[in-house]
PDB file of C-alpha atoms in Angstrom:
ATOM      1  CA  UNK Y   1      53.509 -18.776 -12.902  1.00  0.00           C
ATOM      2  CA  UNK Y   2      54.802 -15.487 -12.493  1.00  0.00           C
ATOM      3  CA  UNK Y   3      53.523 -12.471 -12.438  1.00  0.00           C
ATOM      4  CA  UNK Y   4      55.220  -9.274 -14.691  1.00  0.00           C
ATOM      5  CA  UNK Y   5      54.269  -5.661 -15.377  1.00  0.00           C
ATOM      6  CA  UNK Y   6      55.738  -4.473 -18.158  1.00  0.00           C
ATOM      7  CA  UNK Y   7      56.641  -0.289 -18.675  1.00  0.00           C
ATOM      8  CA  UNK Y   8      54.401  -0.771 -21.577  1.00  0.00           C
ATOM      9  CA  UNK Y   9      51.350  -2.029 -19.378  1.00  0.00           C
ATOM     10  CA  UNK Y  10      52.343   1.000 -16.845  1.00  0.00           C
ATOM     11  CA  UNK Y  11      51.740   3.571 -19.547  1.00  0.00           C
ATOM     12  CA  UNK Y  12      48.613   2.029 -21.428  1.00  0.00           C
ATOM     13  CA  UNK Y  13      46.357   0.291 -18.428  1.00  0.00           C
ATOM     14  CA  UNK Y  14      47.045   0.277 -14.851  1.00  0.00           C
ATOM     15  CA  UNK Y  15      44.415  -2.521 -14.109  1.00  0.00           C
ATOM     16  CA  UNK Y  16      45.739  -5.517 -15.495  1.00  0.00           C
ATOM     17  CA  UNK Y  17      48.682  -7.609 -14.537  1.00  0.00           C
ATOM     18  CA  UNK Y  18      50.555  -9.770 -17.279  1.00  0.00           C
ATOM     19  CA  UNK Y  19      51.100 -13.960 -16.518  1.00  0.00           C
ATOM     20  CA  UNK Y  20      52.989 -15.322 -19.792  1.00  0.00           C
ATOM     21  CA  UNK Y  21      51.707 -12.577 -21.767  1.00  0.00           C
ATOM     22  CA  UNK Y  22      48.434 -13.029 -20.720  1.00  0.00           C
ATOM     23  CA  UNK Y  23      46.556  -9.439 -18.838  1.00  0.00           C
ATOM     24  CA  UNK Y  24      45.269 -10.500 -16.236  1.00  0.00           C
ATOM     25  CA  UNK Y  25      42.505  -7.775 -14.355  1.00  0.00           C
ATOM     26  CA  UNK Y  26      44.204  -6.942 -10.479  1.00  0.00           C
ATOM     27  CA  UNK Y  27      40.783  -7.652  -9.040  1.00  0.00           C
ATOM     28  CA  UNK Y  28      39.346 -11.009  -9.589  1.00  0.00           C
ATOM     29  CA  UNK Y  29      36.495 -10.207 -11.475  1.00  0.00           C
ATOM     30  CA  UNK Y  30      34.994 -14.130 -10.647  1.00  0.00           C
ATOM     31  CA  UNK Y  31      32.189 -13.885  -8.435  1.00  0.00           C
ATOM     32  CA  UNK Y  32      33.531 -16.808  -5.681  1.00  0.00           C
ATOM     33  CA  UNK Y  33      30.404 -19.566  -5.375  1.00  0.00           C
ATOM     34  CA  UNK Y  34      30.354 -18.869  -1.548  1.00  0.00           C
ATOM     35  CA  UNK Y  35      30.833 -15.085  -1.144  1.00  0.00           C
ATOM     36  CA  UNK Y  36      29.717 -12.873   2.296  1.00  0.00           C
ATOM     37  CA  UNK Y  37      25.961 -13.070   0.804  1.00  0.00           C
ATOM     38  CA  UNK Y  38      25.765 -16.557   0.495  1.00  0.00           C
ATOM     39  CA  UNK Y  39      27.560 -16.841   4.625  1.00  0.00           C
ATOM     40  CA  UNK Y  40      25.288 -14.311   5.898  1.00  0.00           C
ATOM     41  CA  UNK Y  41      22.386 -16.776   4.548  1.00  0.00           C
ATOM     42  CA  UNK Y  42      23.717 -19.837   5.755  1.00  0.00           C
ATOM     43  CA  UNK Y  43      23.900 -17.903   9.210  1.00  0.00           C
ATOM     44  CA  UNK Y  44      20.216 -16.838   9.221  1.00  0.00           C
ATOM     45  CA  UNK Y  45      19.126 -20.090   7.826  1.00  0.00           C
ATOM     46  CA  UNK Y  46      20.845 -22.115  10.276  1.00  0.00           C
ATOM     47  CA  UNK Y  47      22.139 -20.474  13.298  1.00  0.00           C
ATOM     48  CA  UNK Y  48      18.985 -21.623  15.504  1.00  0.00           C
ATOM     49  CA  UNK Y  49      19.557 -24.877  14.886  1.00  0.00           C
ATOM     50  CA  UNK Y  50      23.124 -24.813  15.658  1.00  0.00           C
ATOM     51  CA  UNK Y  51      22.400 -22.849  18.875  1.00  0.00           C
ATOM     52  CA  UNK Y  52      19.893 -25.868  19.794  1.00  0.00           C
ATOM     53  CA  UNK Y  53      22.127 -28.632  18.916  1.00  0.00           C
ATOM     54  CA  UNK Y  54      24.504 -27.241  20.965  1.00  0.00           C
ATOM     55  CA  UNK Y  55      22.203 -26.207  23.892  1.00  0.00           C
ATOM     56  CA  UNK Y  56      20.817 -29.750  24.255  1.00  0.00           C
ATOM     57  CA  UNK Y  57      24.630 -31.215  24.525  1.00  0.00           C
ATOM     58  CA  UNK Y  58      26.523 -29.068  26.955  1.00  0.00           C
ATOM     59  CA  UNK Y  59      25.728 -25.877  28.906  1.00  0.00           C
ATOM     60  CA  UNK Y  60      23.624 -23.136  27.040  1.00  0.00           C
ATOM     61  CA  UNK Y  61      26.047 -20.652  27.864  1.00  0.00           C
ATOM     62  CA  UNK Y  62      28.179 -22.114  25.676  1.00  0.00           C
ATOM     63  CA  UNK Y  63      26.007 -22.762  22.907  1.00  0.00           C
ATOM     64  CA  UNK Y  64      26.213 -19.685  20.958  1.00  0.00           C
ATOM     65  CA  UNK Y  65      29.774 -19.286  21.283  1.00  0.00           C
ATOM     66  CA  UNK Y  66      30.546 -22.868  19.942  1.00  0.00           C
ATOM     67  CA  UNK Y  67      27.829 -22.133  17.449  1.00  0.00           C
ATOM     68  CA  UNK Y  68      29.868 -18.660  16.690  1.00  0.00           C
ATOM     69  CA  UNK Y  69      32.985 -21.157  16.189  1.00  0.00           C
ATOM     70  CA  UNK Y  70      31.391 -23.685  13.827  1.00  0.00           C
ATOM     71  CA  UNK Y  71      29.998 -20.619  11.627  1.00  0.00           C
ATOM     72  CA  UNK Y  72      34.237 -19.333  11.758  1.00  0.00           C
ATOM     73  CA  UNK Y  73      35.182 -22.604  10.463  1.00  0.00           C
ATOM     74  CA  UNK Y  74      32.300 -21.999   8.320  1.00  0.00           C
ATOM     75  CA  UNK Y  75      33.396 -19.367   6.349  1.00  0.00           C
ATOM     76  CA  UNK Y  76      37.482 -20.609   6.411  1.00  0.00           C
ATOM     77  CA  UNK Y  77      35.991 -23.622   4.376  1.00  0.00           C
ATOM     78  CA  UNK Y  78      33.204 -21.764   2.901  1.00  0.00           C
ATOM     79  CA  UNK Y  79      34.405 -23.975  -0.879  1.00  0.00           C
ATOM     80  CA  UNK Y  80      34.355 -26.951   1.173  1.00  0.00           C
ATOM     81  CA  UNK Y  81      30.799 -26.721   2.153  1.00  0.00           C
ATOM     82  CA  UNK Y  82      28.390 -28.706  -0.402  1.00  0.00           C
ATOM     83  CA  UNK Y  83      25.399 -26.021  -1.399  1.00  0.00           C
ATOM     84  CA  UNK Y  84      22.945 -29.212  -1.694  1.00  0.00           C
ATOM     85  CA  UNK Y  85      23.688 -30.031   1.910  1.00  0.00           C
ATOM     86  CA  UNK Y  86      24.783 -26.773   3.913  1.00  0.00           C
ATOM     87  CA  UNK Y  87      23.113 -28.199   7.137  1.00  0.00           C
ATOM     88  CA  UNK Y  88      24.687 -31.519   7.560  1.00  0.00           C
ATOM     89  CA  UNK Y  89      27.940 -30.361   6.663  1.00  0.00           C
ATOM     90  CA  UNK Y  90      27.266 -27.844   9.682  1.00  0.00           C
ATOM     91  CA  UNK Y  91      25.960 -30.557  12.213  1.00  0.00           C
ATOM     92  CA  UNK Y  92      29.256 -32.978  11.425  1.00  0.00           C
ATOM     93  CA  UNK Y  93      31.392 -29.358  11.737  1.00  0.00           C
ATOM     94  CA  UNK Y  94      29.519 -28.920  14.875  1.00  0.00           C
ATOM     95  CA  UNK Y  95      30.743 -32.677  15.953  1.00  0.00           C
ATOM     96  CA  UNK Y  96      34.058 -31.875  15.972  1.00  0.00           C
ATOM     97  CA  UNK Y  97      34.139 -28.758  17.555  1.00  0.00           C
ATOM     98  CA  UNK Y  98      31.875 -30.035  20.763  1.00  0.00           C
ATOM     99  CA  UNK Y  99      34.116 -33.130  20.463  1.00  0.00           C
ATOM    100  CA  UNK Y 100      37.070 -30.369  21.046  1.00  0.00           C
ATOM    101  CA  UNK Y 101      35.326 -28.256  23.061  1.00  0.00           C
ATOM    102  CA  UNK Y 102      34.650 -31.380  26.059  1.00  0.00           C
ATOM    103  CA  UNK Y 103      38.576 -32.272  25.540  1.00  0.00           C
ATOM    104  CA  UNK Y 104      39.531 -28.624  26.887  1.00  0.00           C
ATOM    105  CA  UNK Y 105      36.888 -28.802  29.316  1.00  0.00           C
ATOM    106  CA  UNK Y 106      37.773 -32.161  30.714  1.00  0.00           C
ATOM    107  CA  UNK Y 107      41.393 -32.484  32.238  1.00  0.00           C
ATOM    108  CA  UNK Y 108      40.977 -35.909  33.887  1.00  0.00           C
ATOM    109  CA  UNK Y 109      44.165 -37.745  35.156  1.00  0.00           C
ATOM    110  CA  UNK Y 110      45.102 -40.563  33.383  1.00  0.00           C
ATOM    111  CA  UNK Y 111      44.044 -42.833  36.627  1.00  0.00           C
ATOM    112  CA  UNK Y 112      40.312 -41.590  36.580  1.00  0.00           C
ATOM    113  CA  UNK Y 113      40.023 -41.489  32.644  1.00  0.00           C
ATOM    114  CA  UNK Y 114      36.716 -43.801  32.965  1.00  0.00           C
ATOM    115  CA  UNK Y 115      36.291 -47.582  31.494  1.00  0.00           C
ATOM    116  CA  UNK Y 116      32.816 -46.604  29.328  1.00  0.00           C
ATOM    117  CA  UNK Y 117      30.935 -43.713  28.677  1.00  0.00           C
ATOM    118  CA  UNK Y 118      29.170 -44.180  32.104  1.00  0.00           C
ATOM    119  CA  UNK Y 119      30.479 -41.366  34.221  1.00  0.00           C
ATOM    120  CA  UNK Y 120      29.364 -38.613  31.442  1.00  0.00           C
ATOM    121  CA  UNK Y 121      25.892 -39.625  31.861  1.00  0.00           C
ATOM    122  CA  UNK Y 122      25.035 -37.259  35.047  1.00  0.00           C
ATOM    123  CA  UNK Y 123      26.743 -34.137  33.005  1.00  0.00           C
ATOM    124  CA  UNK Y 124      25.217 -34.659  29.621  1.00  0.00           C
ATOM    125  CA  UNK Y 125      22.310 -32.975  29.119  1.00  0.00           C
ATOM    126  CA  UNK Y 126      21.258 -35.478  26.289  1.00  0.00           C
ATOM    127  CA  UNK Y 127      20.270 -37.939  28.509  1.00  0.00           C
ATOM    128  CA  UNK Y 128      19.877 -35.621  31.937  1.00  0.00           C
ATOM    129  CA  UNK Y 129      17.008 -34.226  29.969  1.00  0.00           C
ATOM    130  CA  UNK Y 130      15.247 -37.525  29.604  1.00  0.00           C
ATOM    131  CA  UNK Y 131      12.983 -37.591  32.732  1.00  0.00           C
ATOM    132  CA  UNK Y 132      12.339 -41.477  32.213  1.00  0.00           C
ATOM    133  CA  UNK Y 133      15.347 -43.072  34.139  1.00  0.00           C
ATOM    134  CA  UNK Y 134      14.251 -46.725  32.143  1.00  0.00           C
ATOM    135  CA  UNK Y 135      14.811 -44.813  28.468  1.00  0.00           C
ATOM    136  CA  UNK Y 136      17.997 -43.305  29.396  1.00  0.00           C
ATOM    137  CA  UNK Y 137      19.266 -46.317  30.855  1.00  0.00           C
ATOM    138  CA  UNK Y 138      18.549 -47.922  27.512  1.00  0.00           C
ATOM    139  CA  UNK Y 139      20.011 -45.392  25.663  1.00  0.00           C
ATOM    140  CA  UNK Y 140      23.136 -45.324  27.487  1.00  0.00           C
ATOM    141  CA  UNK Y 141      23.575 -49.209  26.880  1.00  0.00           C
ATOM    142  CA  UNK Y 142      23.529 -48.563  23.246  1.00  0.00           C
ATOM    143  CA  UNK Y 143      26.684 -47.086  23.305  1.00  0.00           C
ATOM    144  CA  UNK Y 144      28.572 -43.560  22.256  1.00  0.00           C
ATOM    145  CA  UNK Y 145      27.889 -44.241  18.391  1.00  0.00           C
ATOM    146  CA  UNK Y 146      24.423 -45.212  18.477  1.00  0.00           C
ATOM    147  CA  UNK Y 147      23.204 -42.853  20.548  1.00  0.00           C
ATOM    148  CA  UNK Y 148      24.737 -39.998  19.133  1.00  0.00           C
ATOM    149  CA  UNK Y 149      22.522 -41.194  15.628  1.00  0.00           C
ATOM    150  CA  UNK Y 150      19.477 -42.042  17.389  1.00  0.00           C
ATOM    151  CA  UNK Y 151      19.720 -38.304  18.562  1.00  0.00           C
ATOM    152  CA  UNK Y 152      20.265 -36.618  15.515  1.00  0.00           C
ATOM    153  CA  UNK Y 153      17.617 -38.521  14.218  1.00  0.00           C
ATOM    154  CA  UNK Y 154      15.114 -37.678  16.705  1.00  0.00           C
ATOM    155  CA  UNK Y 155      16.239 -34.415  17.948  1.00  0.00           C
ATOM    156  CA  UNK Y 156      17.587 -32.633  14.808  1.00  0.00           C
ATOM    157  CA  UNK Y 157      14.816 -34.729  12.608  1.00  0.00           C
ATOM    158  CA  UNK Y 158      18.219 -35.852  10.291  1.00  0.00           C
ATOM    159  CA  UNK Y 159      17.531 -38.938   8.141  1.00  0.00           C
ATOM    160  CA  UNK Y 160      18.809 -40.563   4.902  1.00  0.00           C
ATOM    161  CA  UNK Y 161      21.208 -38.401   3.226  1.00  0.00           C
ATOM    162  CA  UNK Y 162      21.880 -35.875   5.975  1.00  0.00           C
ATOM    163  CA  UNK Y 163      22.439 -38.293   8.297  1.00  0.00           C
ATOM    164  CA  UNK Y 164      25.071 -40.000   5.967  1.00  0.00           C
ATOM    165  CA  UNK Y 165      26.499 -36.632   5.442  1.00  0.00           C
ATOM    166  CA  UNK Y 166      26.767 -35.485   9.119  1.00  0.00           C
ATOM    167  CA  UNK Y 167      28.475 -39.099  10.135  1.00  0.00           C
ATOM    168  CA  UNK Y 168      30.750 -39.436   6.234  1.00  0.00           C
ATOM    169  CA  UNK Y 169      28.888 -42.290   5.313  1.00  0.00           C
ATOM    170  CA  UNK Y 170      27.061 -43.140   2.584  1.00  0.00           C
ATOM    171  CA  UNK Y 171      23.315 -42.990   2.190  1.00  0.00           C
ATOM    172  CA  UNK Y 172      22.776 -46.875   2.404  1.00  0.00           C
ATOM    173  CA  UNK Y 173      25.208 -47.040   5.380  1.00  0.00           C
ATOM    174  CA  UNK Y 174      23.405 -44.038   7.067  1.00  0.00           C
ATOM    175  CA  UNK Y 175      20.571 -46.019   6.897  1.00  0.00           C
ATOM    176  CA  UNK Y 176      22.011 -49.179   8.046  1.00  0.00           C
ATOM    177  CA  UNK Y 177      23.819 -47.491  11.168  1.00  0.00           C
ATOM    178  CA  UNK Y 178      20.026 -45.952  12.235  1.00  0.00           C
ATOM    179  CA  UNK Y 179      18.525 -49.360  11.478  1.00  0.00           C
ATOM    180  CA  UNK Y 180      20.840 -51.220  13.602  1.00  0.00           C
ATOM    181  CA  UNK Y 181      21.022 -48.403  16.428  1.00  0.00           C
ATOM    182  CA  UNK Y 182      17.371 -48.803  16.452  1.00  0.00           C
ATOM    183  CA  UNK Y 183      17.394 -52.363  17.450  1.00  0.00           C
ATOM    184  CA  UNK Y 184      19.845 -52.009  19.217  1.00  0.00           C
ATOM    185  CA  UNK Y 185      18.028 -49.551  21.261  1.00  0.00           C
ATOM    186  CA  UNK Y 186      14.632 -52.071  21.174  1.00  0.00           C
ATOM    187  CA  UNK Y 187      16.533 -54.940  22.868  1.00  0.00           C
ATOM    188  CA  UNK Y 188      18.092 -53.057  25.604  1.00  0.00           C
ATOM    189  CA  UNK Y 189      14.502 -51.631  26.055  1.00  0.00           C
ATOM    190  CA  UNK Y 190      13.480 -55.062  26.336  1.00  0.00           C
ATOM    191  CA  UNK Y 191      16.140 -56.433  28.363  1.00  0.00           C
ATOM    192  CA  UNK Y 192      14.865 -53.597  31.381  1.00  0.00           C
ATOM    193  CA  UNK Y 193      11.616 -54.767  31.189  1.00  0.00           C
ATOM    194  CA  UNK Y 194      12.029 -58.607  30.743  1.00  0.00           C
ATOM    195  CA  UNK Y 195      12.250 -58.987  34.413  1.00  0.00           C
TER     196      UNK Y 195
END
């Protein structure tokens, strides 16, 4: 489509643009669904739980910044972001970007790049912060996946359909994934303590 003024338009109203002999108004007079009000909610709203997600995954200095990055990305995708669930589409935006921000972090030669997700365990403050050395044992032998569910579960309370939403599932497999990450965890509990 292209846009013409006309000599005509000039002379009779300098606010409107003509597409196909349409007039157009210059400024978009649509209200956009997710506007600075609505961001500068979300922010209030959610920004403390970001900041704690964060802080109980990496180093708290970091936390706000990376929480600072996800609310960016935020805004750049602000018609992206479903209004009935604002907060899981934060915590899966908040995935990714403390997915990129430990790639930066991490420059490991190719030689040392570990065989399982046991050399993170002293660093990560997920499972550093669990005092009982049997539980995080446990919960490292459930793997990357499951433990990353069984954490948003218990840590960031997430269930049924923002759980689905914060992993792109759907509800029923959301459900199924905590279900089986949950037994999971049960039998490696029980495989410590069978001895």
């Amino acid at each position: 489509m292209r846009i013409a003024r006309t000599a005509a338009d000039d002379d009779t109203d300098r606010d409107t643009d003509t597409i196909e002999g349409v007039a157009m108004p210059d400024d978009d007079s649509r209200a956009p669904a997710h506007d600075a009000d609505w961001f500068t909610a979300v922010v209030r709203e959610h920004s403390g739980a970001l900041v704690r997600y964060f802080a109980r995954r990496g180093p708290r200095q970091d936390a706000e910044d990376l929480a600072a990055d996800v609310f960016a990305t935020t805004w750049r995708r602000r018609d992206d972001v479903p209004d009935a669930a604002v907060l899981p589409w934060l915590y899966r935006t908040a995935g990714f970007t403390l997915a990129n921000h430990r790639r930066k972090a991490v420059d490991l030669p190719v030689a040392e790049v570990p065989e399982a997700g046991e050399a993170r365990v002293g660093e990560d403050p997920e499972l550093s912060a669990l005092v009982d050395a049997e539980l995080r044992g446990a919960l490292m032998s459930v793997g990357d996946r499951d433990r990353r569910i069984l954490l948003l579960h218990a840590w960031e309370g997430l269930d049924g359909a923002e759980l689905a939403a914060v992993l792109g599932v759907s509800r029923s497999g959301a459900d199924s994934a905590l279900s089986r990450a949950r037994k999971r965890l049960r039998e490696a509990w029980g495989e410590r303590h069978a001895f």
